[in-house]
Every structure is written in C-alpha cells, then in structure tokens.
mmCIF file of C-alpha atoms in Angstrom:
data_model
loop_
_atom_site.group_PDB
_atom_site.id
_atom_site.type_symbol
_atom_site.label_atom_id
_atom_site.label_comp_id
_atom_site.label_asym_id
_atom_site.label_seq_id
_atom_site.Cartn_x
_atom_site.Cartn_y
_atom_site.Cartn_z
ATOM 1 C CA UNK A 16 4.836 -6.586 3.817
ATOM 2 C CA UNK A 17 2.135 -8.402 1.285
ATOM 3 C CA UNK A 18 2.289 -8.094 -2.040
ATOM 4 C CA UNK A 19 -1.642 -8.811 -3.601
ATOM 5 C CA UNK A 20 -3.407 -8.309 -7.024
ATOM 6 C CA UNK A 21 -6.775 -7.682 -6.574
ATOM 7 C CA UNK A 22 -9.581 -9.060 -9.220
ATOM 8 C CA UNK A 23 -12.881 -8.575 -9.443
ATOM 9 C CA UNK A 24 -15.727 -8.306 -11.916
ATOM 10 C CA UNK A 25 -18.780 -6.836 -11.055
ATOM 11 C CA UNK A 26 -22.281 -7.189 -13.370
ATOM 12 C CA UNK A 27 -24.144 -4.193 -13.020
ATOM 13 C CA UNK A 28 -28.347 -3.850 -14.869
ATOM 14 C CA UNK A 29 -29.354 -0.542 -12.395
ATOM 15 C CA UNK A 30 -30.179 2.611 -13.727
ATOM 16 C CA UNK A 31 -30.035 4.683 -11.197
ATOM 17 C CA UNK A 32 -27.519 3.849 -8.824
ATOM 18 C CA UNK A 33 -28.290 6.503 -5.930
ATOM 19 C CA UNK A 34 -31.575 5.227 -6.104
ATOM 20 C CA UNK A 35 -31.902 2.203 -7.482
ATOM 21 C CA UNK A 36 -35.765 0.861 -8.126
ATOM 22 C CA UNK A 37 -35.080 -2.111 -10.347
ATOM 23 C CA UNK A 38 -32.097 -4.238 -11.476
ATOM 24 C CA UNK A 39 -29.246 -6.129 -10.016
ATOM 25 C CA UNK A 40 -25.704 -5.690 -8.745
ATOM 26 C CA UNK A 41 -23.132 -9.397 -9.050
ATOM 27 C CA UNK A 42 -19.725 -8.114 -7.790
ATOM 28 C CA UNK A 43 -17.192 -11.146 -7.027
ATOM 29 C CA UNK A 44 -13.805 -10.194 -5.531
ATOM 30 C CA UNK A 45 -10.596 -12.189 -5.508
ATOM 31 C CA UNK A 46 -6.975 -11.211 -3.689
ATOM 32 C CA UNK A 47 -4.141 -13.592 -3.670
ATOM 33 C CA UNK A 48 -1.561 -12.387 -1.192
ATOM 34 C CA UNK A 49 1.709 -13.049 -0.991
ATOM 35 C CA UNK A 50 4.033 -12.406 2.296
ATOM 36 C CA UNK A 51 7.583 -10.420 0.987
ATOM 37 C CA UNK A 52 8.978 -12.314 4.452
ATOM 38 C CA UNK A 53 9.900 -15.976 2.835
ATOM 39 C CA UNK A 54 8.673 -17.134 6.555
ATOM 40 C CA UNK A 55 4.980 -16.346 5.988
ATOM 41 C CA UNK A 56 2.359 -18.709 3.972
ATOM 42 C CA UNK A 57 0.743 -16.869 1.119
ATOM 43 C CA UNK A 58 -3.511 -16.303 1.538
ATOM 44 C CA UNK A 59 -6.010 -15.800 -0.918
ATOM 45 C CA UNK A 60 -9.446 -13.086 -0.078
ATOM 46 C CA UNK A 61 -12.797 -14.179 -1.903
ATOM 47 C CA UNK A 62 -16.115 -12.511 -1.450
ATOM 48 C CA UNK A 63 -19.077 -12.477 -3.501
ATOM 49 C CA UNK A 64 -21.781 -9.751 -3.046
ATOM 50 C CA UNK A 65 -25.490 -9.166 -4.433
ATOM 51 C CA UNK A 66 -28.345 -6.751 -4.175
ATOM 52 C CA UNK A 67 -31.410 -7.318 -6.398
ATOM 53 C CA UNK A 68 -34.454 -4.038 -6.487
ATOM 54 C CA UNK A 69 -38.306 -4.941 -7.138
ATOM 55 C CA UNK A 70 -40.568 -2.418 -7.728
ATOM 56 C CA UNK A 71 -44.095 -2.182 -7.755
ATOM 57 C CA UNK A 72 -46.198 0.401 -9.332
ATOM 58 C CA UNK A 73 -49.155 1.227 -6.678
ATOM 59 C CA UNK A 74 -50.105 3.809 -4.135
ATOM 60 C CA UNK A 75 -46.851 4.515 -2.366
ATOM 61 C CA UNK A 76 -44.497 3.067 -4.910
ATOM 62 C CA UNK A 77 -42.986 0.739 -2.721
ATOM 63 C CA UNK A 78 -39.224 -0.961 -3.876
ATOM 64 C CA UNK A 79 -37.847 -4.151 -1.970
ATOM 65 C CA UNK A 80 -34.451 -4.958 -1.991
ATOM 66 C CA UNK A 81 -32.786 -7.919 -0.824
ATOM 67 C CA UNK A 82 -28.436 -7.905 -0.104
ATOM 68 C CA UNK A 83 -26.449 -10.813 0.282
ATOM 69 C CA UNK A 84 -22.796 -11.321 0.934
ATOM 70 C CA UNK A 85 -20.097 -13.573 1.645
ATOM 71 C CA UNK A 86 -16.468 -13.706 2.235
ATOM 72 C CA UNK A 87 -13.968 -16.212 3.023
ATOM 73 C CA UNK A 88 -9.896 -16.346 3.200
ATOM 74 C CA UNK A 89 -7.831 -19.280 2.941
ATOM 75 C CA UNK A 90 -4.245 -20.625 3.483
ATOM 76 C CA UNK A 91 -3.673 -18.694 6.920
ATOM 77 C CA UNK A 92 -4.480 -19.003 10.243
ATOM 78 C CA UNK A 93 -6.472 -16.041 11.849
ATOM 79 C CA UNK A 94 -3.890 -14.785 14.599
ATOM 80 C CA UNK A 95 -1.337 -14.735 11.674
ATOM 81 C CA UNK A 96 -3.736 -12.671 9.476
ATOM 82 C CA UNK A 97 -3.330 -8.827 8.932
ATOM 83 C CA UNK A 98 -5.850 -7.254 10.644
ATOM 84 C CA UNK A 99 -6.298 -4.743 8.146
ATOM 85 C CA UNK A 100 -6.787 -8.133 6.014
ATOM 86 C CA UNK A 101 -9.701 -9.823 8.247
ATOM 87 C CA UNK A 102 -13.476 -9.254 7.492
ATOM 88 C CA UNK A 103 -15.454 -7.123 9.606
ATOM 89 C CA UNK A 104 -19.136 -6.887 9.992
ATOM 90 C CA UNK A 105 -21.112 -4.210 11.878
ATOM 91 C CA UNK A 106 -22.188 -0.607 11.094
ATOM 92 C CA UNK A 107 -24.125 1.232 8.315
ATOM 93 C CA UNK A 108 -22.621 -0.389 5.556
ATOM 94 C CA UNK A 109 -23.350 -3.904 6.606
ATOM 95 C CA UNK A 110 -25.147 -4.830 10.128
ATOM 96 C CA UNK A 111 -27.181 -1.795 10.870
ATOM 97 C CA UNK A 112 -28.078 -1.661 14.756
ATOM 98 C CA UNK A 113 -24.685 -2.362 15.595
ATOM 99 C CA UNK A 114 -21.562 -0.295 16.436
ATOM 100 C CA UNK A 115 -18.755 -0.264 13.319
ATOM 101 C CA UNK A 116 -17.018 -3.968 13.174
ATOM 102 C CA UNK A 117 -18.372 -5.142 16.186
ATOM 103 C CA UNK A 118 -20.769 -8.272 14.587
ATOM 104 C CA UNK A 119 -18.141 -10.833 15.385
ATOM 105 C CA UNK A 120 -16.160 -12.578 18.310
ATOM 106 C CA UNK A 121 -14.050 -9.593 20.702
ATOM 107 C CA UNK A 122 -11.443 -9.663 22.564
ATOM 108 C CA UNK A 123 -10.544 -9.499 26.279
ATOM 109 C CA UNK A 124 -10.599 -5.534 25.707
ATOM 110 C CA UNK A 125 -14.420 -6.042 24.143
ATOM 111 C CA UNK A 126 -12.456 -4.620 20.631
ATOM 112 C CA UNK A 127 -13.296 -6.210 17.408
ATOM 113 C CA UNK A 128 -11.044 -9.092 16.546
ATOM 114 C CA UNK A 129 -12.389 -9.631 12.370
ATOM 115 C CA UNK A 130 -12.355 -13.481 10.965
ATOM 116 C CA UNK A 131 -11.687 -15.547 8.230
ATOM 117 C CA UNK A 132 -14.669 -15.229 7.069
ATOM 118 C CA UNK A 133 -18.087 -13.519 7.081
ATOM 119 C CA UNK A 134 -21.976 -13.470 5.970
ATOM 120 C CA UNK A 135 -24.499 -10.191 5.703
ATOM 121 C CA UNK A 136 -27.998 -10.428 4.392
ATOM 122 C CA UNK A 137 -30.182 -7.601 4.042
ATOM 123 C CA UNK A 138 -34.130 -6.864 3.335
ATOM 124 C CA UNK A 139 -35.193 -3.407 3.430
ATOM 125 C CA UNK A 140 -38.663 -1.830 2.074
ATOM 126 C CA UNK A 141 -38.861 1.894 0.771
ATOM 127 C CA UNK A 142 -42.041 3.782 0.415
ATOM 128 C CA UNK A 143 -42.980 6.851 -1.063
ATOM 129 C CA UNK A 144 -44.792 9.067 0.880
ATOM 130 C CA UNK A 145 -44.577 12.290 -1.399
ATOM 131 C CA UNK A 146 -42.616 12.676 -4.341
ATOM 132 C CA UNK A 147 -39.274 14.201 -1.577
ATOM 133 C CA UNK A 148 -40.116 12.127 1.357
ATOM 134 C CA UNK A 149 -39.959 8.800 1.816
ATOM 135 C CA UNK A 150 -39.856 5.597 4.537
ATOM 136 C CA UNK A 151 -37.409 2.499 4.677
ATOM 137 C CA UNK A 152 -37.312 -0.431 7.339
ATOM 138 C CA UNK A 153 -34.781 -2.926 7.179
ATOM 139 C CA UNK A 154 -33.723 -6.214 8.529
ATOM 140 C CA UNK A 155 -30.199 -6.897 8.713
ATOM 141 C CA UNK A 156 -28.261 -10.346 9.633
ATOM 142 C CA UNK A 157 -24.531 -10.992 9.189
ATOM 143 C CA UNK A 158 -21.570 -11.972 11.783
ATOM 144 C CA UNK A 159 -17.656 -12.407 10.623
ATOM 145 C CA UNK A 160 -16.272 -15.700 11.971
ATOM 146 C CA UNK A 161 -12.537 -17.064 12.867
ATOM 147 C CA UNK A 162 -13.132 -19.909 10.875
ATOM 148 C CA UNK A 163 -12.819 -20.561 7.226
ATOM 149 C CA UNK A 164 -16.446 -21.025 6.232
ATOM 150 C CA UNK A 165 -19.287 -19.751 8.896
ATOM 151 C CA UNK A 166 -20.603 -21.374 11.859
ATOM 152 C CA UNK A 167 -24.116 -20.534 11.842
ATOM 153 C CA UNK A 168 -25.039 -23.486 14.594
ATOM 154 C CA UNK A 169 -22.314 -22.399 16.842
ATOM 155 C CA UNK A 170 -22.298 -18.693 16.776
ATOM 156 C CA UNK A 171 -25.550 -17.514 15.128
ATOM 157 C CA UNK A 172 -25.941 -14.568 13.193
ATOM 158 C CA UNK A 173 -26.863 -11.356 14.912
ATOM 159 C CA UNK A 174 -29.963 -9.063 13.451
ATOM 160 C CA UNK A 175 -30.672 -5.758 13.169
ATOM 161 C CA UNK A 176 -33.396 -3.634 12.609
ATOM 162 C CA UNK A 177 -34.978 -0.699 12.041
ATOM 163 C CA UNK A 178 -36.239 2.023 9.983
ATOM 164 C CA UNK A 179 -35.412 5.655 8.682
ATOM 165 C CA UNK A 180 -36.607 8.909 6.789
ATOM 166 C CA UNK A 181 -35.672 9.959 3.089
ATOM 167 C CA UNK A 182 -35.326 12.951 1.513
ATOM 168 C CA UNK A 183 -35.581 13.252 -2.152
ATOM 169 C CA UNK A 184 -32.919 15.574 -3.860
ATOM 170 C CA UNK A 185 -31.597 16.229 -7.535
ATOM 171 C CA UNK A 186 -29.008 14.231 -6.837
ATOM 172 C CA UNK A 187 -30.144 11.812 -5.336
ATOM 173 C CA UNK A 188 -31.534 10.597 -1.615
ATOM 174 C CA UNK A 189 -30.308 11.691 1.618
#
C-alpha cells in the first residue's frame, strides 16, 4: 500500500484542443510515493511532456507537430517497483506501430516488464485534402528502460511509422 500526492502543472496556448493547428502544450508531472509497509524505501515519479503545432497557410493547409516526453523514477529498484507504477511505452498513445506497452525489455513469457524510466518523440504531418478529409503520417521513437535515466547506446530506441485518414466532424476529428 503507497500513499502518493501527485503534482503537476501543465502550460497550455492551443485553441482548439481536438484539433490543434498552432500553440503549445508544457505538462510536468511529479509523484512522491511513500510505502505504508515501514520495510519499503519511498520513490518519487517525474515526467515532463511537450507537443508544439506549426501551421502553414498554403494549398493543403498542412500542420506539423512535434511530441516529446520523458519520465524517470528514483529511490527504488525496478523488481521492487509496482508495476502499475513503472512506465510503459507502446501503442496509440505513445509508439504507434507497436502492440500496447510492448516498447521496452520482456520477460521470459515475451510480456511487458515497464522501467524506471522512459523516452517518446513524435513528428507527424496533417494535410487537408477537403475541408472533412484529411491525411497524417507520423514517425514515432520511444522505448521505457530498467534503468534510471535511458540507455540510448545500449538499447536503442525503437520507431514507428505510418500514416492514416481523417474525418472532419463538428466536434472534432475522427
């Protein structure tokens, strides 16, 4: 049993945040946790996130946006870490191309096993084609890691990429 108070402050200049064009999202988290079992070392959860939107006013109205995140935790060892507490990387939120959580070291079962810590960067280019439909292609990085800080020499990041179809609505895109 943890007990944690979770922080974070997030700075926020979109306008339209189902489909943003222009602008920037800071959002910096912070957790300390602390173990109810006197026998267990207290941890502390940081990550720091950022997306920022160009736009540029020609033929297909094209908008470029660029993602970057990091996460680390410190004061515990990662087999003593809650595994609801470890970072995961992998899936449509994160690494697109691969399966949910899997963008990180496995186990002997070839299951996820998260890490200490983790990095995802993101490119992706939208385009316009009518004023409902519209084209993206992306380029994804990212990998979680055991360790502390990541080991980009040892265990590189993994990529994704790809592209999709929009669909304008009221409400925003689908």
């Amino acid at each position: 049993s943890l007990l944690s108070t979770p922080v974070f402050v997030k700075l926020d200049t979109r306008k339209n945040i189902l489909n943003s064009r222009n602008g920037h999202e800071i959002k910096v988290e912070v957790a300390p946790f602390f173990s109810m079992n006197k026998q267990d070392k207290p941890f502390f959860k940081a990550k720091i996130s950022g997306t920022k939107y160009f736009s540029f006013k020609t033929k297909l109205d094209p908008v470029i946006a660029v993602r970057g995140a990091f996460g680390s935790i410190l004061g515990i060892g990662s087999l003593k870490l809650p595994v609801n507490e470890k970072f995961y990387v992998g899936g449509a939120r994160s690494l697109r191309g691969y399966e949910y959580q899997f963008a990180g070291d496995l186990n002997a079962k070839k299951k996820p096993i998260g890490g200490r810590s983790f990095i995802e960067t993101s490119i992706e280019l939208r385009l316009n084609i009518t004023d409902t439909i519209g084209v993206v292609g992306f380029l994804d990085s990212g990998r979680a890691y055991s360790a502390i800080t990541p080991d980009i020499n040892n265990n590189p990041l993994r990529h994704g990429a790809g592209f999709g179809f929009r669909y304008m609505t009221d409400f925003g895109p689908i």
